[in-house]
Amino acid sequence: MLTAPIFTQGHSILAILQCITNYPDKTNQENEQETRYYHKGIIRNIVYRKYLTEGDLRSCGVTKWPLRLCLSSPPRAPTPSSNFFCEPHTFPESILTPKYIYTMARLSFLLLGALSTLSGFATASNSAVKDLIPTNFDEVVLAGKPALVEFFAPWCGHCKTLAPVYEELAQSFAFAENKVTIAKVDADENRSLGKRFGIQGFPTVKWFDGKSDKPEEYNGGRDLDSLTAFVTEKTGIKPRSATAQKVVSNVEMLNDASFKTVVGGDKDVLVAFTAPWCGHCKTLAPTWETLANDFALESNVVIAKVDAEAENSRSLSKEQGITGFPTIKFFPKGSTEAVAYSGARSEEAFVKFINEKAGTHRAVGGGLDNLAGTIAVLDEIVTENVAAQKLDKLVTEVKKAAKGLPDKYAEYYVKAAEKLSKNEGYAVKELTRLRKILAKGGSAPEKLDDILSRSNILQRFVGQDKRDEL
């Protein structure tokens, strides 16, 4: 038996590759990635998509290891230990042949060369995000102009997920680069900056006001809307990017604080608890936006979302017992007791559910159904008296029944009854006029809702024989 030499953190490639040979079923790409993790003080089994346990490591011959292992469940990976080293590895003499050692050493240089090349490409890319290092940090961040700074590590999976979103954010505010900076720090390479600002995990995003070196930590969602809203709130600058401005979302983002002000009040609230990494949540997202647009004109209905993994929403998620994503709950007005939603995740199913719970009359696409604006108790009176052609009685009874009703269209019933009592052709003529307006198009959404509601009411004032003709 031969004993392999001790390899420190800076010279551990050979030991790494020897350990990897215990997993011959991996592809070269997986071995490369695992090598990078190992070199950073973290080992991850790519095949089983988990970070290795102490027992797994011992099976590779590693007898000492940092206690701060990287787990897959938290939103941040811990900073690798700076004092990583391997105990002597013991291998059968038959393994440590000159050919084996030569092959491993050659692979080491190839891997390091490939990583250096990739790093060079990344640096050379045209990015709107400002790269910060110790020599330029203060002159960029503390020179009077506010800055949003992401502290990341190249090996961090959550950082890689955030990267395209953060780039899009920077492009959204690139036109205002003289007023605000969107920047990033490779805190693994520039550890002095990570230590200076107490970075414990990745990614960490901090807001600098441009004057103080005591930043405010950003704890909101890691989606473009949340980050954009934060920068706009801090600076008053609105993004100009076509992507960032393509739609003003009608989905209301809730957190620990805002949830208490919205839920339990005078509005019905449908909430989706989501996580940035959840595939089903990403599938739901466009439907949720469409649903919010459908109910945008309903002042008493809120379509909301909670990023359950954001720092400022974790207490709320725990209180609501969220264990899976997406979880959808309905909170009736005046109540904090939730009704769990377990139906289909289609626009049609959601619209039907809200109409039943909130008493609304929305249709798929945001329009109104044929009951919108109508009042059942008045419909009964109208139908009975119009059929009997008792128009004078119609006016009296409608006025009496409409008195005190909170519905805004109760008064329209009275107006229509009075007009009809003076002109029997009024309802048909007015309904025809409104339908022409609808056919012409171009009406504002609020006006369109009003026309549809009045049309539905007038239908009740038209006799069945004439209604069929229309």
Coordinates of C-alpha atoms in Angstrom, one line a residue:
M1 CA 0.0 0.0 0.0
L2 CA 1.2 3.5 -0.8
T3 CA 0.2 6.7 0.9
A4 CA -0.7 9.7 -1.3
P5 CA 0.7 13.1 -0.2
I6 CA -1.4 15.6 1.7
F7 CA -3.0 18.1 -0.7
T8 CA -4.0 21.6 0.6
Q9 CA -6.9 23.6 -0.8
G10 CA -4.7 25.2 -3.5
H11 CA -3.2 21.9 -4.7
S12 CA -6.0 19.4 -4.4
I13 CA -6.7 18.5 -8.1
L14 CA -4.9 15.2 -8.0
A15 CA -6.7 14.1 -4.9
I16 CA -10.0 15.3 -6.4
L17 CA -9.6 13.3 -9.5
Q18 CA -8.6 10.2 -7.5
C19 CA -11.8 10.6 -5.5
I20 CA -13.9 11.1 -8.6
T21 CA -12.7 7.8 -10.0
N22 CA -14.9 6.1 -7.5
Y23 CA -17.9 7.4 -9.6
P24 CA -17.1 6.1 -13.1
D25 CA -20.7 6.4 -14.3
K26 CA -20.5 10.2 -14.5
T27 CA -20.0 12.1 -17.7
N28 CA -16.9 14.3 -18.3
Q29 CA -19.1 17.4 -17.8
E30 CA -20.4 16.1 -14.5
N31 CA -16.9 15.3 -13.4
E32 CA -15.7 18.8 -14.3
Q33 CA -18.5 20.4 -12.3
E34 CA -17.9 18.1 -9.3
T35 CA -14.2 19.0 -9.5
R36 CA -15.0 22.7 -9.3
Y37 CA -17.3 22.1 -6.3
Y38 CA -14.6 20.0 -4.6
H39 CA -12.0 22.6 -5.3
K40 CA -14.2 25.2 -3.5
G41 CA -14.5 23.0 -0.4
I42 CA -17.9 21.5 -1.4
I43 CA -18.6 18.1 -3.0
R44 CA -21.9 17.5 -4.8
N45 CA -23.0 14.2 -6.3
I46 CA -24.3 15.3 -9.7
V47 CA -25.9 11.9 -10.5
Y48 CA -28.1 11.9 -7.4
R49 CA -28.4 15.7 -7.3
K50 CA -27.4 16.0 -3.7
Y51 CA -24.5 17.3 -1.7
L52 CA -22.4 14.5 -0.2
T53 CA -22.7 13.5 3.5
E54 CA -19.8 12.9 5.8
G55 CA -20.2 9.1 5.2
D56 CA -20.0 9.7 1.4
L57 CA -16.9 11.7 1.8
R58 CA -15.2 9.1 4.0
S59 CA -15.9 6.5 1.3
C60 CA -13.7 8.7 -1.0
G61 CA -10.9 8.6 1.6
V62 CA -11.6 12.1 3.0
T63 CA -11.2 11.9 6.7
K64 CA -11.5 15.6 7.5
W65 CA -14.0 18.0 6.1
P66 CA -15.4 21.4 6.9
L67 CA -18.5 21.2 9.0
R68 CA -20.4 23.8 6.9
L69 CA -21.5 21.4 4.1
C70 CA -23.7 22.9 1.4
L71 CA -27.3 21.6 1.5
S72 CA -29.6 21.7 -1.4
S73 CA -32.7 23.0 0.3
P74 CA -31.8 26.5 1.7
P75 CA -32.0 29.3 -0.8
R76 CA -28.3 30.1 -0.2
A77 CA -25.2 28.0 -0.3
P78 CA -22.8 28.6 2.6
T79 CA -19.4 30.2 2.0
P80 CA -16.8 27.4 1.7
S81 CA -14.5 27.0 4.6
S82 CA -11.1 28.7 4.0
N83 CA -9.2 26.1 5.9
F84 CA -10.1 23.1 3.8
F85 CA -7.6 20.3 3.5
C86 CA -7.6 16.5 2.9
E87 CA -6.1 14.0 5.2
P88 CA -3.6 11.5 3.5
H89 CA -5.4 9.3 1.0
T90 CA -4.5 5.6 1.0
F91 CA -4.7 3.7 -2.2
P92 CA -3.7 0.2 -3.4
E93 CA -0.2 0.3 -5.0
S94 CA -1.8 -1.1 -8.2
I95 CA -3.7 2.1 -8.7
L96 CA -0.8 4.6 -8.3
T97 CA 0.9 3.5 -11.5
P98 CA 3.0 6.1 -13.5
K99 CA 0.4 6.0 -16.3
Y100 CA -2.4 6.7 -13.8
I101 CA -0.6 9.6 -12.2
Y102 CA 0.3 11.0 -15.6
T103 CA -3.3 10.8 -16.8
M104 CA -4.6 12.5 -13.7
A105 CA -2.0 15.3 -13.9
R106 CA -2.8 15.8 -17.6
L107 CA -6.6 16.0 -16.8
S108 CA -5.8 18.5 -14.1
F109 CA -4.2 20.9 -16.5
L110 CA -6.9 20.5 -19.1
L111 CA -9.6 21.2 -16.5
L112 CA -7.9 24.3 -15.1
G113 CA -7.2 25.5 -18.7
A114 CA -10.9 25.1 -19.6
L115 CA -12.1 26.9 -16.5
S116 CA -9.7 29.8 -17.2
T117 CA -10.9 30.1 -20.7
L118 CA -14.6 30.1 -19.6
S119 CA -13.7 32.8 -17.1
G120 CA -12.1 34.9 -19.8
F121 CA -15.2 34.6 -22.0
A122 CA -17.5 35.7 -19.1
T123 CA -15.3 38.7 -18.4
A124 CA -15.3 39.7 -22.0
S125 CA -19.1 39.5 -22.4
N126 CA -21.0 42.7 -22.9
S127 CA -22.8 43.0 -19.6
A128 CA -24.8 45.9 -18.2
V129 CA -23.9 44.8 -14.7
K130 CA -20.8 46.6 -13.3
D131 CA -18.1 44.3 -12.0
L132 CA -16.6 45.4 -8.7
I133 CA -13.3 44.5 -7.1
P134 CA -11.4 45.9 -4.1
T135 CA -9.6 48.6 -6.1
N136 CA -12.7 50.1 -7.7
F137 CA -15.4 49.4 -5.1
D138 CA -15.3 52.6 -3.1
E139 CA -15.0 54.9 -6.1
V140 CA -18.1 53.3 -7.7
V141 CA -20.3 52.6 -4.7
L142 CA -19.4 55.3 -2.2
A143 CA -19.0 58.2 -4.5
G144 CA -22.5 59.6 -4.0
K145 CA -24.5 57.5 -6.5
P146 CA -26.7 54.7 -5.1
A147 CA -26.0 51.2 -6.1
L148 CA -27.6 47.7 -5.8
V149 CA -24.8 45.2 -5.4
E150 CA -25.0 41.4 -5.6
F151 CA -22.3 39.4 -3.8
F152 CA -22.1 36.0 -5.6
A153 CA -19.9 33.0 -6.1
P154 CA -19.4 31.3 -9.5
W155 CA -20.1 27.8 -8.0
C156 CA -23.4 28.9 -6.4
G157 CA -26.5 27.4 -8.1
H158 CA -28.9 30.1 -6.8
C159 CA -26.5 32.8 -8.2
K160 CA -26.6 31.2 -11.6
T161 CA -30.4 31.3 -11.5
L162 CA -30.4 34.9 -10.5
A163 CA -27.8 36.0 -13.1
P164 CA -30.1 36.4 -16.2
V165 CA -32.7 38.2 -14.1
Y166 CA -30.0 40.5 -12.6
E167 CA -28.6 41.2 -16.1
E168 CA -32.1 42.2 -17.3
L169 CA -32.5 44.4 -14.3
A170 CA -29.2 46.2 -15.1
Q171 CA -30.3 46.7 -18.7
S172 CA -33.6 48.1 -17.5
F173 CA -31.8 50.9 -15.7
A174 CA -28.8 51.3 -18.0
F175 CA -30.2 54.6 -19.4
A176 CA -29.9 56.0 -15.9
E177 CA -26.3 54.9 -15.2
N178 CA -25.4 58.3 -14.0
K179 CA -28.1 58.0 -11.3
V180 CA -28.0 54.4 -10.1
T181 CA -25.6 51.5 -10.5
I182 CA -26.4 47.8 -10.7
A183 CA -23.3 45.9 -9.8
K184 CA -21.9 42.6 -8.6
V185 CA -19.0 41.3 -6.7
D186 CA -17.4 37.8 -7.0
A187 CA -17.0 37.4 -3.3
D188 CA -15.3 34.1 -3.7
E189 CA -12.5 35.6 -5.6
N190 CA -12.6 39.0 -3.8
R191 CA -12.9 37.6 -0.3
S192 CA -11.8 40.9 1.3
L193 CA -15.0 42.5 0.1
G194 CA -17.1 39.6 1.3
K195 CA -15.5 39.8 4.7
R196 CA -15.8 43.6 4.8
F197 CA -19.6 43.5 4.3
G198 CA -20.2 40.3 6.4
I199 CA -21.3 38.1 3.5
Q200 CA -22.4 34.7 5.0
G201 CA -24.1 33.2 2.0
F202 CA -24.8 33.6 -1.7
P203 CA -26.3 35.3 -3.4
T204 CA -26.5 38.3 -1.0
V205 CA -27.9 41.6 -2.5
K206 CA -27.3 44.9 -0.7
W207 CA -28.4 48.5 -1.3
F208 CA -25.8 51.3 -0.9
D209 CA -27.1 54.8 -0.7
G210 CA -23.8 56.2 -2.2
K211 CA -22.6 57.8 1.0
S212 CA -22.5 55.2 3.7
D213 CA -20.6 52.0 3.8
K214 CA -23.3 50.5 6.0
P215 CA -25.7 49.0 3.3
E216 CA -29.2 47.9 3.6
E217 CA -29.7 44.2 2.8
Y218 CA -32.3 43.4 0.2
N219 CA -34.7 40.6 1.3
G220 CA -37.3 40.8 -1.4
G221 CA -38.1 38.3 -4.2
R222 CA -35.4 37.4 -6.8
D223 CA -37.7 38.0 -9.7
L224 CA -37.4 40.9 -12.1
D225 CA -40.6 42.6 -10.9
S226 CA -39.6 42.6 -7.3
L227 CA -36.0 43.8 -8.0
T228 CA -37.3 46.5 -10.3
A229 CA -39.9 47.7 -7.8
F230 CA -37.2 47.9 -5.1
V231 CA -34.8 50.1 -7.3
T232 CA -37.7 52.3 -8.4
E233 CA -38.9 52.7 -4.8
K234 CA -35.3 53.7 -3.7
T235 CA -34.6 56.1 -6.6
G236 CA -37.9 57.1 -8.1
I237 CA -36.5 56.0 -11.5
K238 CA -38.8 53.9 -13.7
P239 CA -37.2 51.3 -16.0
R240 CA -37.2 51.9 -19.8
S241 CA -36.5 48.4 -20.9
A242 CA -39.2 47.0 -23.2
T243 CA -39.0 43.7 -21.2
A244 CA -39.4 45.4 -17.8
Q245 CA -42.1 47.7 -19.0
K246 CA -44.0 45.2 -21.2
V247 CA -46.8 44.8 -18.7
V248 CA -47.7 46.5 -15.5
S249 CA -48.6 43.5 -13.4
N250 CA -52.0 43.4 -11.7
V251 CA -50.7 40.7 -9.4
E252 CA -50.1 42.2 -5.9
M253 CA -46.9 40.9 -4.2
L254 CA -47.4 40.3 -0.5
N255 CA -45.0 39.7 2.3
D256 CA -45.1 39.4 6.1
A257 CA -46.1 43.1 6.6
S258 CA -48.4 43.8 3.6
F259 CA -50.3 40.5 4.0
K260 CA -51.8 41.8 7.3
T261 CA -53.0 45.0 5.6
V262 CA -54.6 43.3 2.6
V263 CA -56.1 40.1 4.0
G264 CA -59.0 40.4 6.5
G265 CA -60.1 43.8 5.1
D266 CA -62.9 44.7 2.7
K267 CA -61.6 42.7 -0.3
D268 CA -61.6 39.0 -1.3
V269 CA -58.1 37.8 -1.8
L270 CA -56.8 34.9 -3.8
V271 CA -53.1 34.2 -3.0
A272 CA -50.6 31.9 -4.6
F273 CA -47.6 30.9 -2.5
T274 CA -44.7 30.2 -4.8
A275 CA -40.9 29.6 -4.9
P276 CA -38.5 30.9 -7.5
W277 CA -37.1 27.4 -8.3
C278 CA -40.5 25.6 -8.6
G279 CA -41.3 24.4 -12.1
H280 CA -45.1 24.3 -11.5
C281 CA -45.0 27.9 -10.2
K282 CA -43.3 29.0 -13.4
T283 CA -46.0 27.2 -15.4
L284 CA -48.7 28.9 -13.3
A285 CA -47.2 32.4 -13.6
P286 CA -48.6 33.5 -17.0
T287 CA -52.1 32.1 -16.0
W288 CA -51.9 34.0 -12.8
E289 CA -51.0 37.3 -14.6
T290 CA -53.9 36.7 -17.0
L291 CA -56.3 36.0 -14.1
A292 CA -55.2 39.3 -12.4
N293 CA -55.9 41.2 -15.6
D294 CA -59.3 39.5 -15.8
F295 CA -60.2 40.9 -12.4
A296 CA -58.3 44.2 -12.7
L297 CA -61.6 46.2 -12.7
E298 CA -63.0 44.4 -9.7
S299 CA -62.1 46.8 -6.9
N300 CA -63.1 44.3 -4.2
V301 CA -61.0 41.4 -5.6
V302 CA -57.2 41.0 -5.2
I303 CA -55.1 38.5 -7.1
A304 CA -51.9 38.2 -5.0
K305 CA -48.6 36.2 -4.8
V306 CA -46.1 35.5 -2.1
D307 CA -42.5 34.5 -2.7
A308 CA -42.4 32.0 0.1
E309 CA -38.6 31.8 0.1
A310 CA -38.0 35.6 0.3
E311 CA -36.6 36.7 3.7
N312 CA -39.5 39.0 4.3
S313 CA -42.1 36.3 3.6
R314 CA -40.8 33.3 5.5
S315 CA -42.8 34.0 8.7
L316 CA -46.0 34.3 6.7
S317 CA -45.3 31.0 4.9
K318 CA -44.7 29.3 8.1
E319 CA -47.9 30.7 9.7
Q320 CA -49.9 29.5 6.7
G321 CA -48.4 26.0 6.9
I322 CA -47.0 26.1 3.4
T323 CA -45.2 22.8 2.6
G324 CA -45.5 22.6 -1.2
F325 CA -45.6 24.9 -4.2
P326 CA -47.6 26.4 -5.5
T327 CA -50.2 26.5 -2.7
I328 CA -53.3 28.6 -3.5
K329 CA -55.6 30.0 -0.8
F330 CA -58.7 32.2 -0.9
F331 CA -59.3 34.7 1.9
P332 CA -62.9 36.0 2.0
K333 CA -63.4 39.7 2.8
G334 CA -63.3 40.4 6.6
S335 CA -61.7 37.0 7.4
T336 CA -58.2 35.7 7.9
E337 CA -59.4 32.1 7.7
A338 CA -58.3 30.6 4.4
V339 CA -60.2 28.4 2.0
A340 CA -57.8 26.0 0.2
Y341 CA -58.0 25.9 -3.5
S342 CA -57.6 22.4 -5.0
G343 CA -59.2 22.8 -8.4
A344 CA -57.6 23.0 -11.9
R345 CA -55.0 25.6 -12.5
S346 CA -56.6 27.0 -15.7
E347 CA -57.9 30.5 -16.3
E348 CA -61.4 29.2 -16.7
A349 CA -61.3 27.2 -13.4
F350 CA -59.9 30.2 -11.4
V351 CA -62.5 32.6 -12.9
K352 CA -65.4 30.3 -12.0
F353 CA -64.0 29.8 -8.4
I354 CA -63.6 33.6 -7.8
N355 CA -67.1 34.3 -9.2
E356 CA -68.6 31.8 -6.8
K357 CA -66.7 33.0 -3.8
A358 CA -66.7 36.8 -4.4
G359 CA -70.1 37.1 -6.2
T360 CA -68.5 38.6 -9.3
H361 CA -69.5 38.0 -12.9
R362 CA -66.3 37.9 -14.8
A363 CA -65.8 35.8 -17.9
V364 CA -62.6 34.3 -19.3
G365 CA -60.7 37.1 -21.0
G366 CA -61.8 39.8 -18.5
G367 CA -65.3 40.5 -19.9
L368 CA -68.6 40.1 -18.1
D369 CA -71.1 37.3 -18.2
N370 CA -74.9 37.8 -19.0
L371 CA -75.7 38.2 -15.3
A372 CA -73.4 41.2 -14.7
G373 CA -75.3 44.2 -13.4
T374 CA -78.6 42.4 -12.9
I375 CA -80.4 42.2 -9.5
A376 CA -82.4 39.1 -8.9
V377 CA -85.2 40.6 -6.8
L378 CA -85.7 43.4 -9.4
D379 CA -85.5 41.0 -12.3
E380 CA -88.5 39.1 -10.9
I381 CA -90.6 42.2 -10.7
V382 CA -89.6 43.4 -14.2
T383 CA -90.3 40.0 -15.9
E384 CA -93.7 39.6 -14.2
N385 CA -95.0 43.1 -15.0
V386 CA -93.6 43.4 -18.6
A387 CA -95.2 40.1 -19.5
A388 CA -98.5 41.3 -18.1
Q389 CA -98.0 44.8 -19.7
K390 CA -98.6 46.4 -16.3
L391 CA -96.1 49.2 -16.9
D392 CA -97.5 51.7 -14.3
K393 CA -97.4 49.0 -11.7
L394 CA -93.8 48.1 -12.9
V395 CA -92.6 51.6 -12.0
T396 CA -94.1 51.6 -8.5
E397 CA -92.9 48.2 -7.6
V398 CA -89.4 48.7 -9.0
K399 CA -89.0 52.0 -7.1
K400 CA -90.1 50.4 -3.9
A401 CA -87.9 47.3 -4.2
A402 CA -84.8 49.3 -5.3
K403 CA -85.0 51.7 -2.4
G404 CA -82.1 51.0 0.0
L405 CA -80.4 48.5 -2.3
P406 CA -76.6 49.1 -2.2
D407 CA -76.1 48.0 -5.8
K408 CA -75.2 50.9 -8.1
Y409 CA -77.4 49.5 -10.9
A410 CA -80.6 49.6 -8.8
E411 CA -81.2 53.2 -9.9
Y412 CA -80.8 52.1 -13.6
Y413 CA -83.7 49.7 -13.1
V414 CA -85.9 52.6 -11.9
K415 CA -84.8 54.8 -14.9
A416 CA -85.5 52.0 -17.4
A417 CA -88.9 51.3 -15.9
E418 CA -89.9 55.0 -16.1
K419 CA -88.7 55.3 -19.7
L420 CA -90.6 52.2 -20.7
S421 CA -93.8 53.4 -19.1
K422 CA -93.7 56.4 -21.3
N423 CA -92.4 54.7 -24.5
E424 CA -93.1 51.0 -25.0
G425 CA -90.3 50.8 -27.6
Y426 CA -87.6 52.3 -25.3
A427 CA -86.0 49.0 -24.2
V428 CA -85.6 47.6 -27.7
K429 CA -84.3 50.9 -29.1
E430 CA -81.8 51.5 -26.3
L431 CA -80.6 47.9 -26.3
T432 CA -80.0 48.1 -30.1
R433 CA -78.0 51.4 -29.6
L434 CA -75.8 49.8 -26.9
R435 CA -75.1 46.8 -29.0
K436 CA -73.9 49.0 -31.9
I437 CA -71.5 50.7 -29.6
L438 CA -70.2 47.3 -28.5
A439 CA -69.8 46.1 -32.1
K440 CA -67.9 49.3 -33.0
G441 CA -65.3 48.6 -30.3
G442 CA -62.7 51.1 -28.9
S443 CA -64.5 51.7 -25.6
A444 CA -62.4 52.0 -22.4
P445 CA -62.6 48.9 -20.2
E446 CA -64.6 50.7 -17.5
K447 CA -67.0 52.0 -20.1
L448 CA -67.3 48.5 -21.7
D449 CA -68.2 47.0 -18.3
D450 CA -71.0 49.6 -17.9
I451 CA -72.4 49.0 -21.4
L452 CA -72.5 45.3 -20.9
S453 CA -74.2 45.6 -17.5
R454 CA -76.8 48.0 -18.8
S455 CA -77.4 45.7 -21.8
N456 CA -78.0 42.7 -19.4
I457 CA -80.5 44.8 -17.5
L458 CA -82.4 46.0 -20.6
Q459 CA -82.8 42.4 -21.7
R460 CA -85.1 41.9 -18.7
F461 CA -87.3 44.8 -19.9
V462 CA -87.7 43.4 -23.4
G463 CA -90.6 40.9 -23.8
Q464 CA -89.7 37.3 -24.7
D465 CA -91.1 37.6 -28.2
K466 CA -89.0 40.7 -29.0
R467 CA -86.0 39.3 -27.2
D468 CA -85.9 36.3 -29.6
E469 CA -85.9 38.8 -32.5
L470 CA -82.9 40.6 -31.1

